[in-house]
Amino acid sequence: MNKKILGACLLAFSPLWAHAATFDKFVPADSKIGFTYSQMGVSLDGEFKKFDGTLSFDPANAEAAKVTLSVPLSDIDTGSAEGNDEVANKDWFNTAAHPAASFESTAVTVDGDGYKVEGNLTIKGVSKAISFPATFVENGNTGTFEGKFVVQRGDFNVGEGAWSTFDIVANDVNVNFSIVAAQ
C-alpha cells in the first residue's frame, strides 16, 4: 500500500518537475544589443550585430544563474559605414588588438519583479565591475531577458587622443539589450 501512495504522489507532482527548465541557448537572430550615445549634442543609435556566449538560467533558481557574453566589436553598426570604420581604429575600440568586448556574471539576485545582475565588463583589455537591473519573460520554450545600463567610455579608454574629451562625443553610452534564450 505504501508503494501505491508514493507512486501516486510522484505522479501528482511530476508536472511541477517537468515545468522546471533551464534556459541555456542564446537565440542571436531574435536578440538585440543596442546602444545610444550623443555626438555634438545629437542622440545617435547603434547596435552590435553579433554575440556569442554561455548561459545557464533556471527561473526557479535564478541566483544560480551564470552568463558569459562575447561581442565582436568589428560587427558594430553605428548607423554609417564611415562611423563603423572609425570606431574600429586604435583611438576607439582598437579591434586589431581587442577584437571583442565581454561580460561575465558574478551574481544574480531576485530584485522585486526582476533581477539584479552583477558582473565584469571588459572592453579594450580593461575590466570593470558593473551592476544593472534585468527582467525575464518566459514564453513557452523561449524567454527574453531585457535590461539597460550606462557605460562611461572613458573608463575603458574608448576614444583616446583627441577623442578623450567629452565635448564632441559624450562619455555616457547607454546600452540596452533584448536577448532571447531557449531551453
C-alpha atoms as a PDB file:
ATOM      1  CA  MET A   1       0.000   0.000   0.000  1.00  0.00           C
ATOM      2  CA  ASN A   2       2.842   2.450   0.784  1.00  0.00           C
ATOM      3  CA  LYS A   3       4.271   1.955  -2.700  1.00  0.00           C
ATOM      4  CA  LYS A   4       0.931   2.932  -4.219  1.00  0.00           C
ATOM      5  CA  ILE A   5       0.783   6.132  -2.157  1.00  0.00           C
ATOM      6  CA  LEU A   6       4.379   7.002  -3.067  1.00  0.00           C
ATOM      7  CA  GLY A   7       3.657   6.339  -6.744  1.00  0.00           C
ATOM      8  CA  ALA A   8       0.531   8.499  -6.648  1.00  0.00           C
ATOM      9  CA  CYS A   9       2.485  11.348  -5.021  1.00  0.00           C
ATOM     10  CA  LEU A  10       5.247  11.121  -7.592  1.00  0.00           C
ATOM     11  CA  LEU A  11       2.722  11.123 -10.418  1.00  0.00           C
ATOM     12  CA  ALA A  12       0.840  14.081  -8.919  1.00  0.00           C
ATOM     13  CA  PHE A  13       3.991  16.200  -8.581  1.00  0.00           C
ATOM     14  CA  SER A  14       5.621  15.241 -11.893  1.00  0.00           C
ATOM     15  CA  PRO A  15       4.099  18.212 -13.792  1.00  0.00           C
ATOM     16  CA  LEU A  16       5.909  20.539 -11.364  1.00  0.00           C
ATOM     17  CA  TRP A  17       9.232  18.864 -12.122  1.00  0.00           C
ATOM     18  CA  ALA A  18       8.563  18.927 -15.841  1.00  0.00           C
ATOM     19  CA  HIS A  19       7.928  22.669 -15.671  1.00  0.00           C
ATOM     20  CA  ALA A  20      11.353  23.460 -14.211  1.00  0.00           C
ATOM     21  CA  ALA A  21      13.507  24.340 -17.181  1.00  0.00           C
ATOM     22  CA  THR A  22      16.934  25.768 -17.725  1.00  0.00           C
ATOM     23  CA  PHE A  23      17.405  28.314 -20.473  1.00  0.00           C
ATOM     24  CA  ASP A  24      20.853  27.588 -21.859  1.00  0.00           C
ATOM     25  CA  LYS A  25      20.902  28.525 -25.563  1.00  0.00           C
ATOM     26  CA  PHE A  26      21.033  32.040 -26.948  1.00  0.00           C
ATOM     27  CA  VAL A  27      18.907  32.858 -29.987  1.00  0.00           C
ATOM     28  CA  PRO A  28      21.001  35.657 -31.546  1.00  0.00           C
ATOM     29  CA  ALA A  29      18.750  36.053 -34.600  1.00  0.00           C
ATOM     30  CA  ASP A  30      15.900  37.173 -32.309  1.00  0.00           C
ATOM     31  CA  SER A  31      18.099  39.214 -29.949  1.00  0.00           C
ATOM     32  CA  LYS A  32      19.428  42.757 -29.969  1.00  0.00           C
ATOM     33  CA  ILE A  33      22.235  44.553 -28.151  1.00  0.00           C
ATOM     34  CA  GLY A  34      21.903  48.239 -28.888  1.00  0.00           C
ATOM     35  CA  PHE A  35      23.400  51.473 -27.663  1.00  0.00           C
ATOM     36  CA  THR A  36      22.672  55.183 -27.687  1.00  0.00           C
ATOM     37  CA  TYR A  37      25.293  57.909 -27.490  1.00  0.00           C
ATOM     38  CA  SER A  38      25.468  61.641 -28.010  1.00  0.00           C
ATOM     39  CA  GLN A  39      27.733  63.254 -30.590  1.00  0.00           C
ATOM     40  CA  MET A  40      27.801  67.054 -30.766  1.00  0.00           C
ATOM     41  CA  GLY A  41      24.544  67.123 -28.787  1.00  0.00           C
ATOM     42  CA  VAL A  42      22.728  64.782 -31.173  1.00  0.00           C
ATOM     43  CA  SER A  43      21.494  61.426 -29.873  1.00  0.00           C
ATOM     44  CA  LEU A  44      22.540  58.523 -32.114  1.00  0.00           C
ATOM     45  CA  ASP A  45      21.683  54.835 -32.008  1.00  0.00           C
ATOM     46  CA  GLY A  46      23.725  51.806 -32.935  1.00  0.00           C
ATOM     47  CA  GLU A  47      23.873  48.097 -32.335  1.00  0.00           C
ATOM     48  CA  PHE A  48      26.179  45.146 -32.150  1.00  0.00           C
ATOM     49  CA  LYS A  49      25.150  42.692 -34.857  1.00  0.00           C
ATOM     50  CA  LYS A  50      26.591  39.533 -33.295  1.00  0.00           C
ATOM     51  CA  PHE A  51      27.323  37.980 -29.933  1.00  0.00           C
ATOM     52  CA  ASP A  52      28.105  34.579 -28.508  1.00  0.00           C
ATOM     53  CA  GLY A  53      28.431  33.112 -25.063  1.00  0.00           C
ATOM     54  CA  THR A  54      27.130  30.708 -22.487  1.00  0.00           C
ATOM     55  CA  LEU A  55      24.037  30.791 -20.343  1.00  0.00           C
ATOM     56  CA  SER A  56      22.514  28.782 -17.536  1.00  0.00           C
ATOM     57  CA  PHE A  57      19.287  30.274 -16.147  1.00  0.00           C
ATOM     58  CA  ASP A  58      16.548  28.453 -14.254  1.00  0.00           C
ATOM     59  CA  PRO A  59      13.753  30.872 -13.270  1.00  0.00           C
ATOM     60  CA  ALA A  60      13.077  28.727 -10.185  1.00  0.00           C
ATOM     61  CA  ASN A  61      16.715  29.095  -9.081  1.00  0.00           C
ATOM     62  CA  ALA A  62      17.755  32.448 -10.564  1.00  0.00           C
ATOM     63  CA  GLU A  63      20.515  33.048  -8.034  1.00  0.00           C
ATOM     64  CA  ALA A  64      22.473  30.122  -9.521  1.00  0.00           C
ATOM     65  CA  ALA A  65      22.409  31.757 -12.972  1.00  0.00           C
ATOM     66  CA  LYS A  66      25.602  32.189 -14.963  1.00  0.00           C
ATOM     67  CA  VAL A  67      26.154  34.104 -18.175  1.00  0.00           C
ATOM     68  CA  THR A  68      29.128  34.989 -20.339  1.00  0.00           C
ATOM     69  CA  LEU A  69      28.888  37.119 -23.454  1.00  0.00           C
ATOM     70  CA  SER A  70      31.433  37.901 -26.123  1.00  0.00           C
ATOM     71  CA  VAL A  71      30.603  40.695 -28.557  1.00  0.00           C
ATOM     72  CA  PRO A  72      32.784  41.008 -31.686  1.00  0.00           C
ATOM     73  CA  LEU A  73      33.471  44.745 -31.964  1.00  0.00           C
ATOM     74  CA  SER A  74      34.061  44.598 -35.724  1.00  0.00           C
ATOM     75  CA  ASP A  75      30.344  43.797 -36.147  1.00  0.00           C
ATOM     76  CA  ILE A  76      29.236  47.161 -34.795  1.00  0.00           C
ATOM     77  CA  ASP A  77      26.655  49.251 -36.641  1.00  0.00           C
ATOM     78  CA  THR A  78      26.951  52.928 -35.723  1.00  0.00           C
ATOM     79  CA  GLY A  79      24.482  53.931 -38.412  1.00  0.00           C
ATOM     80  CA  SER A  80      27.109  54.702 -41.063  1.00  0.00           C
ATOM     81  CA  ALA A  81      29.909  52.804 -42.806  1.00  0.00           C
ATOM     82  CA  GLU A  82      32.283  55.700 -42.033  1.00  0.00           C
ATOM     83  CA  GLY A  83      31.407  55.515 -38.328  1.00  0.00           C
ATOM     84  CA  ASN A  84      31.873  51.729 -38.312  1.00  0.00           C
ATOM     85  CA  ASP A  85      35.350  52.112 -39.802  1.00  0.00           C
ATOM     86  CA  GLU A  86      36.247  54.938 -37.396  1.00  0.00           C
ATOM     87  CA  VAL A  87      35.373  53.056 -34.197  1.00  0.00           C
ATOM     88  CA  ALA A  88      37.476  50.058 -35.279  1.00  0.00           C
ATOM     89  CA  ASN A  89      40.689  52.122 -35.224  1.00  0.00           C
ATOM     90  CA  LYS A  90      43.219  52.403 -32.399  1.00  0.00           C
ATOM     91  CA  ASP A  91      41.699  55.504 -30.770  1.00  0.00           C
ATOM     92  CA  TRP A  92      38.308  53.846 -30.290  1.00  0.00           C
ATOM     93  CA  PHE A  93      37.918  50.060 -29.931  1.00  0.00           C
ATOM     94  CA  ASN A  94      41.262  49.076 -31.488  1.00  0.00           C
ATOM     95  CA  THR A  95      39.708  45.904 -32.875  1.00  0.00           C
ATOM     96  CA  ALA A  96      43.074  44.683 -34.190  1.00  0.00           C
ATOM     97  CA  ALA A  97      44.334  44.303 -30.613  1.00  0.00           C
ATOM     98  CA  HIS A  98      40.963  43.862 -28.839  1.00  0.00           C
ATOM     99  CA  PRO A  99      38.518  42.132 -31.194  1.00  0.00           C
ATOM    100  CA  ALA A 100      35.737  41.580 -28.635  1.00  0.00           C
ATOM    101  CA  ALA A 101      34.119  43.046 -25.563  1.00  0.00           C
ATOM    102  CA  SER A 102      32.995  40.569 -22.919  1.00  0.00           C
ATOM    103  CA  PHE A 103      30.753  40.264 -19.899  1.00  0.00           C
ATOM    104  CA  GLU A 104      30.825  37.584 -17.213  1.00  0.00           C
ATOM    105  CA  SER A 105      28.261  37.484 -14.428  1.00  0.00           C
ATOM    106  CA  THR A 106      29.387  37.169 -10.828  1.00  0.00           C
ATOM    107  CA  ALA A 107      25.954  37.258  -9.144  1.00  0.00           C
ATOM    108  CA  VAL A 108      22.262  37.317  -9.968  1.00  0.00           C
ATOM    109  CA  THR A 109      19.730  38.192  -7.301  1.00  0.00           C
ATOM    110  CA  VAL A 110      15.959  38.469  -7.336  1.00  0.00           C
ATOM    111  CA  ASP A 111      15.005  42.146  -7.111  1.00  0.00           C
ATOM    112  CA  GLY A 112      11.272  42.860  -6.980  1.00  0.00           C
ATOM    113  CA  ASP A 113       9.706  41.644 -10.220  1.00  0.00           C
ATOM    114  CA  GLY A 114      13.108  41.351 -11.898  1.00  0.00           C
ATOM    115  CA  TYR A 115      16.727  40.645 -11.194  1.00  0.00           C
ATOM    116  CA  LYS A 116      19.904  42.473 -10.305  1.00  0.00           C
ATOM    117  CA  VAL A 117      22.812  41.252 -12.410  1.00  0.00           C
ATOM    118  CA  GLU A 118      26.394  41.864 -11.344  1.00  0.00           C
ATOM    119  CA  GLY A 119      29.491  41.045 -13.315  1.00  0.00           C
ATOM    120  CA  ASN A 120      32.635  42.177 -15.045  1.00  0.00           C
ATOM    121  CA  LEU A 121      32.575  44.064 -18.326  1.00  0.00           C
ATOM    122  CA  THR A 122      35.806  44.037 -20.335  1.00  0.00           C
ATOM    123  CA  ILE A 123      36.472  46.439 -23.203  1.00  0.00           C
ATOM    124  CA  LYS A 124      39.918  47.106 -24.703  1.00  0.00           C
ATOM    125  CA  GLY A 125      41.538  44.949 -22.033  1.00  0.00           C
ATOM    126  CA  VAL A 126      40.051  46.998 -19.174  1.00  0.00           C
ATOM    127  CA  SER A 127      37.676  45.175 -16.791  1.00  0.00           C
ATOM    128  CA  LYS A 128      35.175  46.959 -14.566  1.00  0.00           C
ATOM    129  CA  ALA A 129      32.512  45.628 -12.228  1.00  0.00           C
ATOM    130  CA  ILE A 130      29.014  46.638 -13.294  1.00  0.00           C
ATOM    131  CA  SER A 131      25.526  46.062 -11.936  1.00  0.00           C
ATOM    132  CA  PHE A 132      22.182  46.502 -13.663  1.00  0.00           C
ATOM    133  CA  PRO A 133      18.515  45.539 -13.414  1.00  0.00           C
ATOM    134  CA  ALA A 134      17.078  42.995 -15.834  1.00  0.00           C
ATOM    135  CA  THR A 135      13.775  41.291 -16.484  1.00  0.00           C
ATOM    136  CA  PHE A 136      12.934  37.859 -17.859  1.00  0.00           C
ATOM    137  CA  VAL A 137       9.694  36.896 -19.563  1.00  0.00           C
ATOM    138  CA  GLU A 138       9.135  33.229 -20.322  1.00  0.00           C
ATOM    139  CA  ASN A 139       7.171  32.308 -23.446  1.00  0.00           C
ATOM    140  CA  GLY A 140       6.957  28.536 -23.846  1.00  0.00           C
ATOM    141  CA  ASN A 141      10.386  27.103 -24.663  1.00  0.00           C
ATOM    142  CA  THR A 142      11.954  30.548 -25.030  1.00  0.00           C
ATOM    143  CA  GLY A 143      12.351  33.551 -22.801  1.00  0.00           C
ATOM    144  CA  THR A 144      13.523  37.135 -23.204  1.00  0.00           C
ATOM    145  CA  PHE A 145      15.973  38.967 -20.974  1.00  0.00           C
ATOM    146  CA  GLU A 146      15.764  42.765 -21.147  1.00  0.00           C
ATOM    147  CA  GLY A 147      17.764  45.450 -19.435  1.00  0.00           C
ATOM    148  CA  LYS A 148      19.923  48.509 -19.793  1.00  0.00           C
ATOM    149  CA  PHE A 149      22.935  50.115 -18.207  1.00  0.00           C
ATOM    150  CA  VAL A 150      25.286  53.043 -18.755  1.00  0.00           C
ATOM    151  CA  VAL A 151      28.934  52.621 -19.702  1.00  0.00           C
ATOM    152  CA  GLN A 152      31.310  55.524 -19.366  1.00  0.00           C
ATOM    153  CA  ARG A 153      33.524  55.103 -22.400  1.00  0.00           C
ATOM    154  CA  GLY A 154      36.404  56.949 -20.733  1.00  0.00           C
ATOM    155  CA  ASP A 155      36.635  54.202 -18.092  1.00  0.00           C
ATOM    156  CA  PHE A 156      37.559  51.763 -20.880  1.00  0.00           C
ATOM    157  CA  ASN A 157      39.793  54.099 -22.936  1.00  0.00           C
ATOM    158  CA  VAL A 158      37.262  54.129 -25.758  1.00  0.00           C
ATOM    159  CA  GLY A 159      38.030  57.374 -27.514  1.00  0.00           C
ATOM    160  CA  GLU A 160      41.692  58.192 -26.953  1.00  0.00           C
ATOM    161  CA  GLY A 161      43.824  61.101 -28.111  1.00  0.00           C
ATOM    162  CA  ALA A 162      41.695  63.933 -29.471  1.00  0.00           C
ATOM    163  CA  TRP A 163      38.590  61.914 -28.601  1.00  0.00           C
ATOM    164  CA  SER A 164      39.434  61.569 -24.879  1.00  0.00           C
ATOM    165  CA  THR A 165      37.485  64.718 -24.005  1.00  0.00           C
ATOM    166  CA  PHE A 166      33.725  64.532 -23.926  1.00  0.00           C
ATOM    167  CA  ASP A 167      32.831  67.753 -25.722  1.00  0.00           C
ATOM    168  CA  ILE A 168      32.249  66.102 -29.128  1.00  0.00           C
ATOM    169  CA  VAL A 169      31.259  62.566 -28.114  1.00  0.00           C
ATOM    170  CA  ALA A 170      29.680  62.244 -24.667  1.00  0.00           C
ATOM    171  CA  ASN A 171      31.186  59.956 -22.035  1.00  0.00           C
ATOM    172  CA  ASP A 172      27.922  58.121 -21.283  1.00  0.00           C
ATOM    173  CA  VAL A 173      26.911  55.300 -23.615  1.00  0.00           C
ATOM    174  CA  ASN A 174      23.515  53.773 -22.864  1.00  0.00           C
ATOM    175  CA  VAL A 175      23.495  50.040 -23.581  1.00  0.00           C
ATOM    176  CA  ASN A 176      20.155  48.256 -23.949  1.00  0.00           C
ATOM    177  CA  PHE A 177      19.508  44.621 -24.681  1.00  0.00           C
ATOM    178  CA  SER A 178      16.735  42.222 -25.510  1.00  0.00           C
ATOM    179  CA  ILE A 179      18.253  38.739 -25.546  1.00  0.00           C
ATOM    180  CA  VAL A 180      16.203  35.688 -26.385  1.00  0.00           C
ATOM    181  CA  ALA A 181      17.175  32.310 -24.933  1.00  0.00           C
ATOM    182  CA  ALA A 182      15.835  28.800 -25.457  1.00  0.00           C
ATOM    183  CA  GLN A 183      15.689  25.701 -23.281  1.00  0.00           C
END
